[in-house]
Coordinates of C-alpha atoms in Angstrom, one line a residue:
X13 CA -256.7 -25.2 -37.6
X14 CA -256.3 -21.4 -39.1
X15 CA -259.7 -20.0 -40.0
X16 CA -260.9 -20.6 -43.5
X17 CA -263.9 -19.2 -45.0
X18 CA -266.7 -21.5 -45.1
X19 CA -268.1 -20.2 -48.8
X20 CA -266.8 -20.0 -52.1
X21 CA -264.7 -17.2 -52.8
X22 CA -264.4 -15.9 -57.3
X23 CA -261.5 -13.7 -56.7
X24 CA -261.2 -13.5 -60.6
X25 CA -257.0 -12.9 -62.4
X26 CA -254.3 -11.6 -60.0
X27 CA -251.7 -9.9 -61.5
X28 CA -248.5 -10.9 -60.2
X29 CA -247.3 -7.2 -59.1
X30 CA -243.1 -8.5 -59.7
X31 CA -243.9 -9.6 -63.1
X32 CA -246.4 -6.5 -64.1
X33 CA -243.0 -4.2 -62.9
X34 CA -240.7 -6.3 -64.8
X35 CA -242.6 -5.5 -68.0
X36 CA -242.6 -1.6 -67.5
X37 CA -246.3 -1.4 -68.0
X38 CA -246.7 2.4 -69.0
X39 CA -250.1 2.4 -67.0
X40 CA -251.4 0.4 -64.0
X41 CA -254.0 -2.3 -64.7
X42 CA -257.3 -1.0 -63.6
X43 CA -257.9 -3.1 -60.9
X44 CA -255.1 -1.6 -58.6
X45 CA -256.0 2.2 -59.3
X46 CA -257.8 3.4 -56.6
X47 CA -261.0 5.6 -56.1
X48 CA -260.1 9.3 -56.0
X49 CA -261.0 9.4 -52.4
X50 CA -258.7 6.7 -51.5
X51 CA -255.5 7.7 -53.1
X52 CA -252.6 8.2 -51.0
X53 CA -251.1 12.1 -51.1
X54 CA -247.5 11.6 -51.7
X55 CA -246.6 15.1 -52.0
X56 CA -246.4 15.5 -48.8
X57 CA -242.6 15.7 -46.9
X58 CA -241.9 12.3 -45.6
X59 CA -238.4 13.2 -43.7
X60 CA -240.2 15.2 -41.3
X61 CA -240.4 12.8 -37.7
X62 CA -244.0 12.1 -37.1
X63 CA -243.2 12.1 -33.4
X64 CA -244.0 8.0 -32.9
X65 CA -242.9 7.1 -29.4
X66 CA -240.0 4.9 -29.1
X67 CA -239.3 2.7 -26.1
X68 CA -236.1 1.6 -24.8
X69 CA -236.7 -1.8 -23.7
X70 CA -234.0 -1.7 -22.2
X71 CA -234.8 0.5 -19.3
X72 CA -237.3 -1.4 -18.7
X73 CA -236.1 -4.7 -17.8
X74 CA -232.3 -3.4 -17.0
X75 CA -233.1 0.2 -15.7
X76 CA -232.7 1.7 -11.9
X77 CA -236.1 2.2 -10.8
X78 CA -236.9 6.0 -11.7
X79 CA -236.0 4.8 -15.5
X80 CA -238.3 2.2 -15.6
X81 CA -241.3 4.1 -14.1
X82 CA -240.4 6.6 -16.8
X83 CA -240.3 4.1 -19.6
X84 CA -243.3 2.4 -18.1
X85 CA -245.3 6.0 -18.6
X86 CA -244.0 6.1 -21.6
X87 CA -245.2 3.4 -22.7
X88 CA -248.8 3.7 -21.4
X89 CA -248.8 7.0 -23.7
X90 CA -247.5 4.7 -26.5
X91 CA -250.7 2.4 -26.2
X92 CA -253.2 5.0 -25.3
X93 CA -252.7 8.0 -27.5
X94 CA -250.7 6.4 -30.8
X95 CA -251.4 2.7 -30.6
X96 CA -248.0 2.7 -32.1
X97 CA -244.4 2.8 -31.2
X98 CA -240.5 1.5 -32.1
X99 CA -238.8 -0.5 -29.3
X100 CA -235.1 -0.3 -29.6
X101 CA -232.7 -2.7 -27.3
X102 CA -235.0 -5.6 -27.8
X103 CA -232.4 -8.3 -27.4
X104 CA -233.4 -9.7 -30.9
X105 CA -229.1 -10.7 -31.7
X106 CA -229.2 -8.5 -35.5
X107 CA -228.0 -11.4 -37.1
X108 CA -231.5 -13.2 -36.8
X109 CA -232.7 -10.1 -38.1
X110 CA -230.5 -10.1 -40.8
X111 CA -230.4 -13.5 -41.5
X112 CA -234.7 -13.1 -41.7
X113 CA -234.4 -10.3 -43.9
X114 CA -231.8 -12.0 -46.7
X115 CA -234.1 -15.3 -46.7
X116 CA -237.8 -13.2 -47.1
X117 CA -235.6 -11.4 -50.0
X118 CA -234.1 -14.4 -51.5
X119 CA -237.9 -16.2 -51.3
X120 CA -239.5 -13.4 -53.5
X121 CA -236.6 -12.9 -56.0
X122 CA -237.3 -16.7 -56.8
X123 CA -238.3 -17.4 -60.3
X124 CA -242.9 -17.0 -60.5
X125 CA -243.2 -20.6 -61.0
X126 CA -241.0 -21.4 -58.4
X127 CA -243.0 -19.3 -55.8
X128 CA -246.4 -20.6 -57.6
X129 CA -245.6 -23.5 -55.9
X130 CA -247.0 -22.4 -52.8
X131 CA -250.3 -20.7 -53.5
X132 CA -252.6 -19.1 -51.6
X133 CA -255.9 -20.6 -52.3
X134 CA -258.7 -17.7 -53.0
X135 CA -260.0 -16.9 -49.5
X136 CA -257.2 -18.2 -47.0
X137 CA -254.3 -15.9 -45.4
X138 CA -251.4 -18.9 -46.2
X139 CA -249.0 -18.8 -48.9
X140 CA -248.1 -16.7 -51.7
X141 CA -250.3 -14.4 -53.2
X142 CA -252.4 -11.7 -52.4
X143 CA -254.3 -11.7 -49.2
X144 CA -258.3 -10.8 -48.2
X145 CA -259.4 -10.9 -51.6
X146 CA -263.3 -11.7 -52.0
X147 CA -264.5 -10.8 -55.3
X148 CA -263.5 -10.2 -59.2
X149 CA -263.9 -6.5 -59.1
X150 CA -261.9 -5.8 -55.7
X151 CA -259.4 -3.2 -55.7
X152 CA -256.1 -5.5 -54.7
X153 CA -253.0 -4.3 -53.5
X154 CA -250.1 -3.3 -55.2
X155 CA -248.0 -6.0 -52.8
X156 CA -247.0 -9.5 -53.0
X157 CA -247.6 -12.0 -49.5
X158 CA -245.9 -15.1 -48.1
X159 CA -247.7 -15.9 -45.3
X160 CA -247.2 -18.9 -42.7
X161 CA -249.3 -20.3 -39.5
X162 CA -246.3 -20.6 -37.1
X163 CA -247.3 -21.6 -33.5
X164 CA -249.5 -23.0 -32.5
X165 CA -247.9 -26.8 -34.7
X166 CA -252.0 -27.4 -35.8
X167 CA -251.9 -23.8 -38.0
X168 CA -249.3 -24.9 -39.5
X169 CA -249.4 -26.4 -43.3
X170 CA -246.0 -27.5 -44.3
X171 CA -246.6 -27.9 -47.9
X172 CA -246.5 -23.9 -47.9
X173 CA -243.2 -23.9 -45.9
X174 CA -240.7 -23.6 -48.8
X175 CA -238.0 -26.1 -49.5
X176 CA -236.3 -22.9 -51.9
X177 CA -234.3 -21.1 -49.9
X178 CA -232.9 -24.2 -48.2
X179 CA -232.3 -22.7 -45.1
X180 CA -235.8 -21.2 -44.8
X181 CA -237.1 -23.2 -42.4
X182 CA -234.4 -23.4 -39.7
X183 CA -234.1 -19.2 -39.9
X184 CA -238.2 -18.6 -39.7
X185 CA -237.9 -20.6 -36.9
X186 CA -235.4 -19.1 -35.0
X187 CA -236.5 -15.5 -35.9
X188 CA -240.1 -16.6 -35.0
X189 CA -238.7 -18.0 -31.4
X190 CA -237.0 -14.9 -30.4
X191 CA -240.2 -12.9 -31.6
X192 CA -242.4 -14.4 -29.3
X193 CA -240.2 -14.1 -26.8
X194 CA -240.3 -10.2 -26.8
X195 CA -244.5 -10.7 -27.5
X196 CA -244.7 -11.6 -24.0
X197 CA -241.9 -9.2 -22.6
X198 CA -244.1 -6.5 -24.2
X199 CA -247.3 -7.3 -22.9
X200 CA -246.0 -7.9 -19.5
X201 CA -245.2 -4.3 -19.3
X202 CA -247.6 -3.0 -21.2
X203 CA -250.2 -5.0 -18.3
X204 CA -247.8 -3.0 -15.6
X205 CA -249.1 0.3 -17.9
X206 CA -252.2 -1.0 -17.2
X207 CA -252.0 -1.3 -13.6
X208 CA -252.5 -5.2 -13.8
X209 CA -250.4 -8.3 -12.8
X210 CA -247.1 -8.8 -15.3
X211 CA -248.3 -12.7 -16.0
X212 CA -252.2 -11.5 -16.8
X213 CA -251.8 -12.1 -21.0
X214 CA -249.6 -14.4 -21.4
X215 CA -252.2 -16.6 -18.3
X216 CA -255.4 -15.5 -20.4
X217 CA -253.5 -16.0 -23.7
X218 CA -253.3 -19.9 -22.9
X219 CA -251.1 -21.5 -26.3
X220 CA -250.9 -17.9 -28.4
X221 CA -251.4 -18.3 -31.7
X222 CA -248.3 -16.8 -33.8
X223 CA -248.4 -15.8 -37.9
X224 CA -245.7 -14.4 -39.9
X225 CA -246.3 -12.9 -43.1
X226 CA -243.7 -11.4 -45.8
X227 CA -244.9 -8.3 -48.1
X228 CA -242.8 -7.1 -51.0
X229 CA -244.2 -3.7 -52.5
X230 CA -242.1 -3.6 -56.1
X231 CA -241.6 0.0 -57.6
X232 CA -245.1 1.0 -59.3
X233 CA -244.9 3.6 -62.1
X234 CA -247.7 5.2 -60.5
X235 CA -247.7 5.7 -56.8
X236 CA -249.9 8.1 -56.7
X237 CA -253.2 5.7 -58.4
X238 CA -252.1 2.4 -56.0
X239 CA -251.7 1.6 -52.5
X240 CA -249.4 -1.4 -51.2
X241 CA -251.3 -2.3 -48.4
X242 CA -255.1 -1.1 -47.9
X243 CA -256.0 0.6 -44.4
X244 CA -256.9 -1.4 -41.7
X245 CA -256.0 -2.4 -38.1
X246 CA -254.9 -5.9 -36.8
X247 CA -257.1 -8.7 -35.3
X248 CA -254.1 -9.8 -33.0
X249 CA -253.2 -8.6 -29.5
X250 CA -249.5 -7.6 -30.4
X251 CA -248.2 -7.1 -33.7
X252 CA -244.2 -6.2 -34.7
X253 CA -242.7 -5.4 -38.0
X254 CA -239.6 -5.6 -39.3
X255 CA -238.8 -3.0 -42.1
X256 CA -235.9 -4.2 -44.4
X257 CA -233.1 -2.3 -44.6
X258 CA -232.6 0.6 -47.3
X259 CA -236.5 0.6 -48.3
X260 CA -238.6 3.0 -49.0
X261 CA -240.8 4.5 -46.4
X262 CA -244.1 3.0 -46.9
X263 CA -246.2 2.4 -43.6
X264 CA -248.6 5.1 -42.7
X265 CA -251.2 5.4 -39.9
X266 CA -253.5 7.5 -39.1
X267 CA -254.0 9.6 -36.5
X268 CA -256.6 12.6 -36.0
X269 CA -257.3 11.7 -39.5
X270 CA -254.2 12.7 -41.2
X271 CA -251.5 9.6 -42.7
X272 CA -248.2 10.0 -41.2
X273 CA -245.1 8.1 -41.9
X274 CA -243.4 5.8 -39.7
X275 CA -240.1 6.8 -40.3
X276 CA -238.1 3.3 -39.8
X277 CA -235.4 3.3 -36.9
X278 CA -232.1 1.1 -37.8
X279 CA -232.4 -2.2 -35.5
X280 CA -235.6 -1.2 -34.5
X281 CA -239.2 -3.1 -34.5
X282 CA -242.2 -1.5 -35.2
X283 CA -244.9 -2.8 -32.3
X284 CA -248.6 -1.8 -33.0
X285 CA -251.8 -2.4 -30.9
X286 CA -254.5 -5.1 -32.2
X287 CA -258.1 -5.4 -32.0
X288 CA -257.9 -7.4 -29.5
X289 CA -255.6 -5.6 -27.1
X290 CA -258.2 -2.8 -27.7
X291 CA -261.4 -5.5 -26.5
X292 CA -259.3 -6.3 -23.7
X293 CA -258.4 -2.6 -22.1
X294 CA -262.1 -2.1 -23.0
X295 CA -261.3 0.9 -25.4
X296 CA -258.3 2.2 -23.4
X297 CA -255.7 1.3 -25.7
X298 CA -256.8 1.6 -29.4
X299 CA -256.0 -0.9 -32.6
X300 CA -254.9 2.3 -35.2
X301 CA -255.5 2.4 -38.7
X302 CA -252.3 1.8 -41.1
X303 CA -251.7 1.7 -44.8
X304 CA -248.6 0.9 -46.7
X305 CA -247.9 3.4 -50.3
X306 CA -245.7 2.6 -52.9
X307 CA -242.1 4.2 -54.4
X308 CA -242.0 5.6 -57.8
X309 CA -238.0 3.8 -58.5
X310 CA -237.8 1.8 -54.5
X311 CA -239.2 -1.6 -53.7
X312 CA -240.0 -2.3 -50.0
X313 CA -239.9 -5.2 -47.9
X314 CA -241.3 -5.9 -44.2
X315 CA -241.9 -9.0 -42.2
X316 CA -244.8 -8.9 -39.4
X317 CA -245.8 -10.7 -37.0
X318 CA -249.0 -11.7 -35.4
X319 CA -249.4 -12.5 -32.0
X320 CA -252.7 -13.4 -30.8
X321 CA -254.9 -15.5 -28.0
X322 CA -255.4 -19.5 -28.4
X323 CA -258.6 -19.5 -30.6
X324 CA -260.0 -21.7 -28.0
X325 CA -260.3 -18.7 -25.6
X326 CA -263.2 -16.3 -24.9
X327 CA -262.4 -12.8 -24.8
X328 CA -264.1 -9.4 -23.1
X329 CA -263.0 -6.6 -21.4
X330 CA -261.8 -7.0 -18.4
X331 CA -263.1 -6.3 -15.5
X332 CA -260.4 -4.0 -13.4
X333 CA -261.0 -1.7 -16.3
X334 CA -264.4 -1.6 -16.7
X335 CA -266.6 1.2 -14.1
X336 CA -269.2 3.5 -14.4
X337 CA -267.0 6.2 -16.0
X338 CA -265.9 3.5 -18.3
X339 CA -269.0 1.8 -18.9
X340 CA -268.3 -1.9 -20.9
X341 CA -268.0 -1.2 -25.0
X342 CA -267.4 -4.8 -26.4
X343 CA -269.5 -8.3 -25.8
X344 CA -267.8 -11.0 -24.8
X345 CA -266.5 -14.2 -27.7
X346 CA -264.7 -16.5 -29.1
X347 CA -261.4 -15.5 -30.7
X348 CA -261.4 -18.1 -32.8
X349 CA -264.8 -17.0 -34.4
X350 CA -263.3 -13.1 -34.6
X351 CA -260.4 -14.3 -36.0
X352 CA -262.3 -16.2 -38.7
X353 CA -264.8 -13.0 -39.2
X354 CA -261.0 -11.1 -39.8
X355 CA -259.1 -13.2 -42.4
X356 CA -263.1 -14.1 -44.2
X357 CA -263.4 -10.0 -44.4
X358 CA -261.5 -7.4 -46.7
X359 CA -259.1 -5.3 -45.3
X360 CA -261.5 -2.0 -44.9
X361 CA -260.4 0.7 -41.7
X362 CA -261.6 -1.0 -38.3
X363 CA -264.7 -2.6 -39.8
X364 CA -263.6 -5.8 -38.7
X365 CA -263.9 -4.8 -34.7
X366 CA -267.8 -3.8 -35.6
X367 CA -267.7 -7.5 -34.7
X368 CA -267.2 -7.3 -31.1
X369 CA -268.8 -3.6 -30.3
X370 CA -271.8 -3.4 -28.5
X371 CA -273.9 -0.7 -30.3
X372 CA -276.1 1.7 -27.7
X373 CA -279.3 1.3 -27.1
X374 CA -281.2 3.8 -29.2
X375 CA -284.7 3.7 -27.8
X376 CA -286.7 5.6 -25.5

């Protein structure tokens, strides 16, 4: 079963962020305008490249030897200094891209009752709604969610899998096939980064547990007071996202404490580093802070994926990169038990990972 919090959660009225724009509200409800100190800066020039690695994919699995060594050093640099990058030549056909993007699209232009029909109850990370909400008087985002359990069958709750589009089903499935597919492409090569066996992930990994959730950021009059998505990392090993075409540019991360803009590539994916992936490589490749801002007159759409460890399995650094120079940083647990401490939690930096560190000893 997908984690569920195992108190009650008052999460008080949510705004509906379609319906608020619809109306034209001249100012922002109060509980979606942030603290000073967490504003975003928007003044700043957002054509500029931010200089995120990109990987052909293709090299690697099609290139003469020197290219993939190249790519494969690329790649290392990818996880280790920007726990971000864009992977072109995936071998995802566009269509099922496309065909993703039109049904996510379709879903959310749907009349509110018509998505009200498949709610996410306060406290769970399924259905529509707004996500990792815990109290009446937390900020919420200026986003709306449709979230599904995909694989493994058991996380799965079909009366949140939507009848409206019809073909909704059979294209999630599809897109969520080939998806996984290039989840274990990726970590093979990213465990050849890592000096380690090609198979080692996708072995320790057992049945991974796959998520897919939809986020539509409407126009907000005031970008500047909101944010779409509040800064966190992921508690998954791999996660890729899917920017829809002709949005605006609204995913941020952080790095040496400044926001930068991920400037989306056409046909490309967006692959980021999860907490676990960081537990795993004992610190070596880093989970990254990321935010998503809003457009003054542009609405946004992305689809991500999470792709994670059976929640059966226990998890630790492992040992070929563990030594006296790298001494071990994380205890060892149950994913299941992190991944219930990350969806029970509110999206707040890498708090979440607090979870798994093992603080120094202090004394004398």
């Amino acid at each position: 079963m997908a984690p569920v919090p195992s108190f009650p959660v008052k999460v008080g009225h949510i705004d509906d962020v379609q319906e608020l724009n619809k109306a034209k509200p001249i100012t922002v409800p109060e509980r979606f305008v942030r603290d000073m100190a967490d504003r975003p800066k928007l003044t700043e020039n957002i054509t500029t490249s931010t200089g995120i690695p990109i990987i052909d994919l293709s090299k690697l699995m099609e290139g003469d030897r020197d290219e993939r060594f190249s790519e494969v050093m690329q790649l290392q640099t990818a996880c280790e200094e920007w726990g971000f990058f864009q992977v072109l030549n995936h071998g995802i056909d566009l269509n099922v891209l496309e065909n993703m993007e039109k049904v996510a699209k379709d879903f959310f232009v749907l009349p509110l009752h018509e998505k009200q029909k498949y709610p996410m109850a306060p406290g769970t990370v399924q259905g529509y709604g707004q996500a990792f909400v815990f109290s009446e008087n937390q900020k919420l985002d200026w986003c709306n969610m449709f979230a599904l359990g995909v694989e493994p069958p058991c996380i799965r709750n079909p009366k949140l899998w939507p009848s409206n589009p019809a073909n909704f089903r059979e294209i999630l499935e599809i897109y969520s096939r080939e998806i996984r597919e290039l989840c274990k492409i990726l970590l093979k090569y990213i465990a050849a980064s890592l000096g380690l066996k090609g198979d080692v992930f996708e072995e320790m990994f057992r049945v991974a547990v796959q998520a897919v959730r939809m986020n539509y950021y409407p126009p907000c009059s005031r970008p500047d007071l909101v944010l779409g998505l509040s800064p966190h990392s992921d508690g998954s090993a791999l996660t890729v996202l899917q920017q829809g075409k002709d949005s605006s540019v609204g995913l941020q991360i952080l790095k040496d404490q400044t926001w930068l803009p991920v400037q989306p590539i056409p046909n490309a994916l967006v692959i980021n580093i999860g907490d676990t992936l960081e537990v795993l490589t004992n610190g070596k490749y880093k989970s990254v802070e990321h935010r998503a801002v809003t457009h003054k007159e542009k609405d946004r759409l992305s689809i991500v994926t999470f792709y994670a460890p059976s929640y059966e399995i226990e998890l630790g650094p492992m040992p070929e990169l563990v030594d006296e120079k790298n001494p071990c940083r994380y205890r060892r647990y149950n994913h299941g038990e992190y991944s219930k401490h990350y969806v029970t939690n509110k999206l707040q930096g890498k708090r979440t990972l607090e979870f798994a560190k093992i603080q120094p000893n202090t004394s004398n």
